[in-house]
Tab-separated table of N, CA and C in Angstrom:
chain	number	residue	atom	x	y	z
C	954	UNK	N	11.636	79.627	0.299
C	954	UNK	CA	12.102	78.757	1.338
C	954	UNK	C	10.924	78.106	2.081
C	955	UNK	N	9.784	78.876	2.149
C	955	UNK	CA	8.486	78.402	3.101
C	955	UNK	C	7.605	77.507	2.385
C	956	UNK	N	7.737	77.427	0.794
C	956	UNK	CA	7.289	76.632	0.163
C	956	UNK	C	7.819	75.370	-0.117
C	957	UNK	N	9.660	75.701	-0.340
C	957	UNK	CA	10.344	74.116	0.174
C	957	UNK	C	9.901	73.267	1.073
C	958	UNK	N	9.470	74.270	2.306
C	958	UNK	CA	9.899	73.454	3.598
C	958	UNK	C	8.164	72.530	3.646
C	959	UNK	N	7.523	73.741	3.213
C	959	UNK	CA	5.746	72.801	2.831
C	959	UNK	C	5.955	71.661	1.895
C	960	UNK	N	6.702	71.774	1.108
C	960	UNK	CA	6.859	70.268	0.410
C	960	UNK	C	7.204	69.570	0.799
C	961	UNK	N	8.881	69.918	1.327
C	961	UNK	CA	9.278	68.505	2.168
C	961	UNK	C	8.291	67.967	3.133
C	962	UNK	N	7.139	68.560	4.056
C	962	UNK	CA	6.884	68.643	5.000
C	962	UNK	C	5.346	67.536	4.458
C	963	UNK	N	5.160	68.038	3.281
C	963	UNK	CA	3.655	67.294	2.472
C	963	UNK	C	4.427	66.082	2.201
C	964	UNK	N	5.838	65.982	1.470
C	964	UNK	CA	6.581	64.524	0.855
C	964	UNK	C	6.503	63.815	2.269
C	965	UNK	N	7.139	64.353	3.103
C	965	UNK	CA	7.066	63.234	4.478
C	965	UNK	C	6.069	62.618	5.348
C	966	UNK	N	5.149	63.357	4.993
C	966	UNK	CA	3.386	62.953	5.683
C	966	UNK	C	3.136	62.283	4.774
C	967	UNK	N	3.075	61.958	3.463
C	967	UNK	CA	2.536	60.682	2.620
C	967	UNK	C	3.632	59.977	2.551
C	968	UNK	N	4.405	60.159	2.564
C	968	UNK	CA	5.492	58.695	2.835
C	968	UNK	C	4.910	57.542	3.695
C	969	UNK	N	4.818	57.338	4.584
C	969	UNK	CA	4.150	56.472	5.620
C	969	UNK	C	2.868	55.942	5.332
C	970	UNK	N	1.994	56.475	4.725
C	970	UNK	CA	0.983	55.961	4.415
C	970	UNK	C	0.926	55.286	3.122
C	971	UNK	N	1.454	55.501	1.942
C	971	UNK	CA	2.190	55.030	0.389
C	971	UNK	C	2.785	54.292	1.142
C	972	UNK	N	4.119	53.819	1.619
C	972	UNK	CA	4.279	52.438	2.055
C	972	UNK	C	3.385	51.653	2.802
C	973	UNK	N	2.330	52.164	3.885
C	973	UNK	CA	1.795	51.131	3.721
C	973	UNK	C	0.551	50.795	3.175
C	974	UNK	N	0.250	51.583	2.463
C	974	UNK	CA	0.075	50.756	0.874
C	974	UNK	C	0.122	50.209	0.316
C	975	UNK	N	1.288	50.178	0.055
C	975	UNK	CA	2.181	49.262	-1.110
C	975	UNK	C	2.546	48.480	-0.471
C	976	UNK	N	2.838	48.086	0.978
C	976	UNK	CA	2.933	46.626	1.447
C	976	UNK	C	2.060	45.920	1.634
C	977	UNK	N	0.466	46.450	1.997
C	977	UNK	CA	-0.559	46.130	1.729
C	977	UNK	C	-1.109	45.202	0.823
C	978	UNK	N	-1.006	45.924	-0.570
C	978	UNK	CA	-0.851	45.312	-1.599
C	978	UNK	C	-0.495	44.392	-2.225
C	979	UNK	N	0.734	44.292	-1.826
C	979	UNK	CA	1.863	43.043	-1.602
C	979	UNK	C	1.042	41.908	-1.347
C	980	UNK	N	1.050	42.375	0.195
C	980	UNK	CA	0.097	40.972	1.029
C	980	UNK	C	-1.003	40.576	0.408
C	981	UNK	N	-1.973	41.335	-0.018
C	981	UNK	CA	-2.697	40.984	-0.662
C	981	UNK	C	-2.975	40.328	-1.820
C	982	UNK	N	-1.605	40.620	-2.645
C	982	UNK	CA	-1.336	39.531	-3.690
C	982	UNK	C	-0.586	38.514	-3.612
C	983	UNK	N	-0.124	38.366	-2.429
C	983	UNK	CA	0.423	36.932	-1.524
C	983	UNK	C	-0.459	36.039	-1.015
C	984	UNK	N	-1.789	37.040	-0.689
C	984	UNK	CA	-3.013	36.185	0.044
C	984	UNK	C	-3.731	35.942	-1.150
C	985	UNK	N	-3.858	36.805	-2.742
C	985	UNK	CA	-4.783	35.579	-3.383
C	985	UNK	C	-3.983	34.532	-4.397
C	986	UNK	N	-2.764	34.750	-3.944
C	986	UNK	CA	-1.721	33.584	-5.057
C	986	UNK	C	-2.290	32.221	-4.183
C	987	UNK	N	-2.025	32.610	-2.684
C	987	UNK	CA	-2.732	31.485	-1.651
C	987	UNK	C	-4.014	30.839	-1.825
C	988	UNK	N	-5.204	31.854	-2.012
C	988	UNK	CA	-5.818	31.450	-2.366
C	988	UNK	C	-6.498	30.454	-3.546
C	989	UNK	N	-5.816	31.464	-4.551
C	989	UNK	CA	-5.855	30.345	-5.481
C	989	UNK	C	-5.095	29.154	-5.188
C	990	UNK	N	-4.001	28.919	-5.163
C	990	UNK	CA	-2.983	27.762	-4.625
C	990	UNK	C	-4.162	26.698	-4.555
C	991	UNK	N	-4.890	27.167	-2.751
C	991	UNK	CA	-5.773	26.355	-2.209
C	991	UNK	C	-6.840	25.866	-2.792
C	992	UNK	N	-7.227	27.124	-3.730
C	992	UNK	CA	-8.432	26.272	-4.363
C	992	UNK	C	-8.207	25.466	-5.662
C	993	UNK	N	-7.463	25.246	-6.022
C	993	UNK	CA	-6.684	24.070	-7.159
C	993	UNK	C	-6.620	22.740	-6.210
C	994	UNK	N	-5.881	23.262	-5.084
C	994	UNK	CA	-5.576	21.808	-4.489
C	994	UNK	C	-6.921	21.509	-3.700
C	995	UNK	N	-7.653	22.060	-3.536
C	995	UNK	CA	-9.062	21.478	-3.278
C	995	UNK	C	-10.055	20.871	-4.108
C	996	UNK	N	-9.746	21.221	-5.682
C	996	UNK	CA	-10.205	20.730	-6.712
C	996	UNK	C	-9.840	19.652	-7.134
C	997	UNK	N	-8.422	19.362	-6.594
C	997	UNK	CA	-7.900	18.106	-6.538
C	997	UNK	C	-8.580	17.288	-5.616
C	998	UNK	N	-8.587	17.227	-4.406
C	998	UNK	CA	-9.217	16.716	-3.245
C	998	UNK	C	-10.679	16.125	-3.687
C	999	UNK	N	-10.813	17.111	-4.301
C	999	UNK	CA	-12.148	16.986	-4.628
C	999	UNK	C	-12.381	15.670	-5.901
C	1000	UNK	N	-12.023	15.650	-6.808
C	1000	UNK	CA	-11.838	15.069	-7.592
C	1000	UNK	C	-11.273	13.595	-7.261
C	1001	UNK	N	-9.927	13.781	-6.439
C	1001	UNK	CA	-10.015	12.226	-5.770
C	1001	UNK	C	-11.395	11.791	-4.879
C	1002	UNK	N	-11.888	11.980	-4.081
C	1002	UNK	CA	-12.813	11.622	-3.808
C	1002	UNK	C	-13.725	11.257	-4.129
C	1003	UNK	N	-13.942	11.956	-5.730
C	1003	UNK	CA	-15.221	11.293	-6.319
C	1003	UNK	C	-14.707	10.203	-6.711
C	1004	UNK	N	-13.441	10.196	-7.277
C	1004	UNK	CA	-13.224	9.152	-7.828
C	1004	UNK	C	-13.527	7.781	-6.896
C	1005	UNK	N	-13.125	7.848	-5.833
C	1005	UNK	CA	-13.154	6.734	-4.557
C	1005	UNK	C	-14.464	6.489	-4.397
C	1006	UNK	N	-15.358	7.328	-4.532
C	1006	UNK	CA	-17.120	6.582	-4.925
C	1006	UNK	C	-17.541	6.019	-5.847
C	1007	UNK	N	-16.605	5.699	-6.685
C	1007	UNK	CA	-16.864	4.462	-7.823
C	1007	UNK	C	-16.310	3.263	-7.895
C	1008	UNK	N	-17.313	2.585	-7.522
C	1008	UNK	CA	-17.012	1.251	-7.045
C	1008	UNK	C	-15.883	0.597	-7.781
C	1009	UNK	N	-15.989	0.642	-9.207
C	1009	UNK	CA	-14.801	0.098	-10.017
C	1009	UNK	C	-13.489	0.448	-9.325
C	1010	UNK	N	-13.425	1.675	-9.312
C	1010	UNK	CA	-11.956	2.603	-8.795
C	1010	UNK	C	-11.714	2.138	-7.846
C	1011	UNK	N	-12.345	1.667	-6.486
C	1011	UNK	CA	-11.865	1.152	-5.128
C	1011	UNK	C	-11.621	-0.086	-5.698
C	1012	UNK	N	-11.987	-1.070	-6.285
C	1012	UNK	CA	-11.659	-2.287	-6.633
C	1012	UNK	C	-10.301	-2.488	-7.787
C	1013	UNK	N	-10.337	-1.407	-8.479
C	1013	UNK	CA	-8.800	-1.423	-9.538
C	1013	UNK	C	-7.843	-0.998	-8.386
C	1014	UNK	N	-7.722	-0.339	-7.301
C	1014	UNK	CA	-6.900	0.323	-5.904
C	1014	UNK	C	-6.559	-0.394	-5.307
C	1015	UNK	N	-7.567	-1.694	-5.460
C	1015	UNK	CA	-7.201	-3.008	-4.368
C	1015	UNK	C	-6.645	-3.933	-4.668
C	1016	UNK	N	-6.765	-3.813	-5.732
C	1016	UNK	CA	-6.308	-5.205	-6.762
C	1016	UNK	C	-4.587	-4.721	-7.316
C	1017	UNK	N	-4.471	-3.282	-7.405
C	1017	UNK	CA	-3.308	-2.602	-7.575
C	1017	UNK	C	-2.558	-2.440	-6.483
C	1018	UNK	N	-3.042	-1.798	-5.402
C	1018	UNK	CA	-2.311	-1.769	-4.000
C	1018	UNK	C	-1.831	-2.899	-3.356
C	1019	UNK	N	-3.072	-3.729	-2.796
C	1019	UNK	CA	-2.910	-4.410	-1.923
C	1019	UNK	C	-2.762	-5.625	-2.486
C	1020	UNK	N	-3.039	-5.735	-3.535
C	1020	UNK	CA	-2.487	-7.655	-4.518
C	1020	UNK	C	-4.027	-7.811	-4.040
C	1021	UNK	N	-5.022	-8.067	-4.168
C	1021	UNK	CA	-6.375	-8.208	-3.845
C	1021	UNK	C	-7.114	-8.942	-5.066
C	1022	UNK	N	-7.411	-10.071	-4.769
C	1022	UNK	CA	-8.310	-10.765	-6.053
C	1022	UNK	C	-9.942	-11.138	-5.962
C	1023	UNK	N	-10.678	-11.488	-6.277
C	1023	UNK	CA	-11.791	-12.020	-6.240
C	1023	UNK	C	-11.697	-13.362	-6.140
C	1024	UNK	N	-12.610	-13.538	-5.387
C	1024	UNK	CA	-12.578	-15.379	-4.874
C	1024	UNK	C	-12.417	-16.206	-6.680
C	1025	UNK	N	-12.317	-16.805	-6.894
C	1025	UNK	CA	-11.837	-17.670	-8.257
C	1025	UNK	C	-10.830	-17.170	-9.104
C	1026	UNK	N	-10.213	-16.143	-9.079
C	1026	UNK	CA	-9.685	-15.613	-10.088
C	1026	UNK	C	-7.914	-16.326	-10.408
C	1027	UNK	N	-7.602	-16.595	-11.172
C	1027	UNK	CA	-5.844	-17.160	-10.791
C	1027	UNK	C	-4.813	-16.130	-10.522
C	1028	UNK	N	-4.142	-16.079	-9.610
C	1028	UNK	CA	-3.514	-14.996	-9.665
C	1028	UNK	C	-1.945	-15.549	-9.710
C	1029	UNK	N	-0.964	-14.720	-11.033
C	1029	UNK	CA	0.180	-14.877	-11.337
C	1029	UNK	C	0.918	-14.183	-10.598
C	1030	UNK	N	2.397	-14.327	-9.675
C	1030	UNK	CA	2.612	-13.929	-8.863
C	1030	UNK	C	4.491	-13.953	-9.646
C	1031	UNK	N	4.799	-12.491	-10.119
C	1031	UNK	CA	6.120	-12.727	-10.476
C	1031	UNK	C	7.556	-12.201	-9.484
C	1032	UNK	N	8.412	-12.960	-8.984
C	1032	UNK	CA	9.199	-12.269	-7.833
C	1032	UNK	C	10.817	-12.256	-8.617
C	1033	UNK	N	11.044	-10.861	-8.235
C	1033	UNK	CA	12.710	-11.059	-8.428
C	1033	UNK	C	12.609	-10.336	-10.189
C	1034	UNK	N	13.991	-10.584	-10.721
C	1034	UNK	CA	14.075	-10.402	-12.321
C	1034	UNK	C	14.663	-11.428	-13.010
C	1035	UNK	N	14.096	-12.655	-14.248
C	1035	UNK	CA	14.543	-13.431	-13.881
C	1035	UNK	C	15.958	-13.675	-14.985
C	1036	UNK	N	16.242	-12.215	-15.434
C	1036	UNK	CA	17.381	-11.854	-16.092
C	1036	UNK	C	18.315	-12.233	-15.460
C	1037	UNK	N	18.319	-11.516	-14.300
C	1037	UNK	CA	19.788	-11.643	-12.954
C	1037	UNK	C	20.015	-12.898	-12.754
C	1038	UNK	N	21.340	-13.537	-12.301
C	1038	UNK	CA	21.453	-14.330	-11.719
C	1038	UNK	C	21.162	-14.609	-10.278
C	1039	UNK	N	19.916	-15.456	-9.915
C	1039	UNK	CA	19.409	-15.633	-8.838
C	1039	UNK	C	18.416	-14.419	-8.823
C	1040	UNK	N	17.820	-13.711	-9.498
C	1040	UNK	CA	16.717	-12.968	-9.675
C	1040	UNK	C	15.737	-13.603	-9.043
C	1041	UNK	N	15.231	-15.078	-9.379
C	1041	UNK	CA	14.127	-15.704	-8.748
C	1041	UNK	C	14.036	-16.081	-7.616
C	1042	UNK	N	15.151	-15.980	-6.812
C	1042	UNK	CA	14.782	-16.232	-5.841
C	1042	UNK	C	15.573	-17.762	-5.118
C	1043	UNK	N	16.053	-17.633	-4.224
C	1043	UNK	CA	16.277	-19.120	-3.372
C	1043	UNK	C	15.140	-19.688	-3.296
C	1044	UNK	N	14.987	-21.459	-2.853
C	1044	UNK	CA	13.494	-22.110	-2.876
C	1044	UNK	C	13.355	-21.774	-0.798
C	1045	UNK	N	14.211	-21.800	-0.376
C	1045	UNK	CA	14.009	-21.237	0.977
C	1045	UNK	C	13.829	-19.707	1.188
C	1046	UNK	N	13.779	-18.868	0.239
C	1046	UNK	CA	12.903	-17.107	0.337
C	1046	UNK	C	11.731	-17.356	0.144
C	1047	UNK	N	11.225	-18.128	-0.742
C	1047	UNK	CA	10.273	-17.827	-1.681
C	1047	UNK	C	9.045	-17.805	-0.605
C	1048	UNK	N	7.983	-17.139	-1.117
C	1048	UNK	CA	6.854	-16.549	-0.459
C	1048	UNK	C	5.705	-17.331	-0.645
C	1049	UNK	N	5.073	-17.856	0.189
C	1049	UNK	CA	3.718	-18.538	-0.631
C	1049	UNK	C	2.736	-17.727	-0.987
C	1050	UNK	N	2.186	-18.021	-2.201
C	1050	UNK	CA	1.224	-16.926	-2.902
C	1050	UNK	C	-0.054	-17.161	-2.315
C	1051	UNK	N	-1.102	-18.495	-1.457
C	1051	UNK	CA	-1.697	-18.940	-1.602
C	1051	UNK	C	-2.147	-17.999	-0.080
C	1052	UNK	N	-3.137	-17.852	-0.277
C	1052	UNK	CA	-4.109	-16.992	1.443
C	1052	UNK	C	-4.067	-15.449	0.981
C	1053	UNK	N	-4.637	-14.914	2.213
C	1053	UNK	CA	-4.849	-13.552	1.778
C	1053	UNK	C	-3.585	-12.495	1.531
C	1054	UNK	N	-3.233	-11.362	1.861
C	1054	UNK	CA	-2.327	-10.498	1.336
C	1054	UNK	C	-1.481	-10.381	2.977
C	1055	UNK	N	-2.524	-10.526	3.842
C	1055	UNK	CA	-1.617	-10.396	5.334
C	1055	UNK	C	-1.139	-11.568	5.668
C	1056	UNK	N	-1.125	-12.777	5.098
C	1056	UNK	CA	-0.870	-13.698	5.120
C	1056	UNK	C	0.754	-13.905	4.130
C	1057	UNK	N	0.928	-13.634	3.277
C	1057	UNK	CA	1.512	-12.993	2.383
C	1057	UNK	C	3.110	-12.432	3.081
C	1058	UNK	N	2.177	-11.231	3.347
C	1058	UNK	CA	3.478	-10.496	4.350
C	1058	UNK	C	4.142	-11.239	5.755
C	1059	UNK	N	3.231	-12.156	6.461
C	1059	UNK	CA	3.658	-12.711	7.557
C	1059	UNK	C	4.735	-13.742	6.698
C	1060	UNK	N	4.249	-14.753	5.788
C	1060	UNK	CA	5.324	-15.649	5.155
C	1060	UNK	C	6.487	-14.957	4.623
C	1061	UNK	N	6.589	-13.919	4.414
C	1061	UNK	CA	7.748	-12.998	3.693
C	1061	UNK	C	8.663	-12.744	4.775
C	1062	UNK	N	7.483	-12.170	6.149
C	1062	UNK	CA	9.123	-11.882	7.527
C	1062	UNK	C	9.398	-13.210	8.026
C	1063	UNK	N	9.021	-13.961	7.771
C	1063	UNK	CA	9.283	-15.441	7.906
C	1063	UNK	C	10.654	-16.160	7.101
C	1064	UNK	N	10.015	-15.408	6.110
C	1064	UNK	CA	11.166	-15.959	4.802
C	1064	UNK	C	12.837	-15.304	5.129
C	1065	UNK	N	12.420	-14.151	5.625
C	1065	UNK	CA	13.414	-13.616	5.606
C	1065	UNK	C	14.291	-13.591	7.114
C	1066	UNK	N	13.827	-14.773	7.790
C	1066	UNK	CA	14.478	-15.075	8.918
C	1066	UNK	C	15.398	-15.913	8.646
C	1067	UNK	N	15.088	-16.603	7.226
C	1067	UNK	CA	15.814	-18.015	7.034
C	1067	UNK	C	17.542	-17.666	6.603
């Protein structure tokens, strides 16, 4: 009976400490899933950025983003689909292509007052 009661008595004193343990643990493999997580997406970060120090890349970004050309270049400007009926556009929407890109957008909330 005195040896039961020493066991139960040894099982219940490491109980508490084995759990926290093992929640320990846990966390700890919660904190390096995180970690890693972070350092992927910093490798990303990283990687865009270089990219943005090459001059080409900011200039394909600008020319892609913002409609951005180089002084001489012709630029084709396609609006609408011209499958649809009225795809192209009314001649009172239409946008003038000619000036810069903020110029562009001002003729467009313009257009679209009409």
């Amino acid at each position: 009976m005195v040896l039961a009661l020493v066991f139960v008595a040894l099982i219940l004193a490491y109980a508490y400490p084995v759990r926290t343990y093992l929640g320990q643990r846990a966390q700890i493999a919660e904190l390096t899933d995180a970690q890693a997580q972070q350092k992927e997406r910093i490798a990303k970060l990283r990687s865009q950025r270089d990219k943005w120090d090459d001059p080409q890349y900011v200039e394909a970004q600008a020319r892609r983003r913002l409609r951005m050309v180089r002084p001489g270049d012709k630029v084709y400007a396609v609006y609408g689909d011209p499958k649809k009926p009225g795809g192209s556009g009314s001649s009172d929407r239409r946008v003038r292509s000619d000036g810069p890109w903020y110029g562009k957008v001002w003729s467009s909330v313009q257009g679209a007052d009409r």
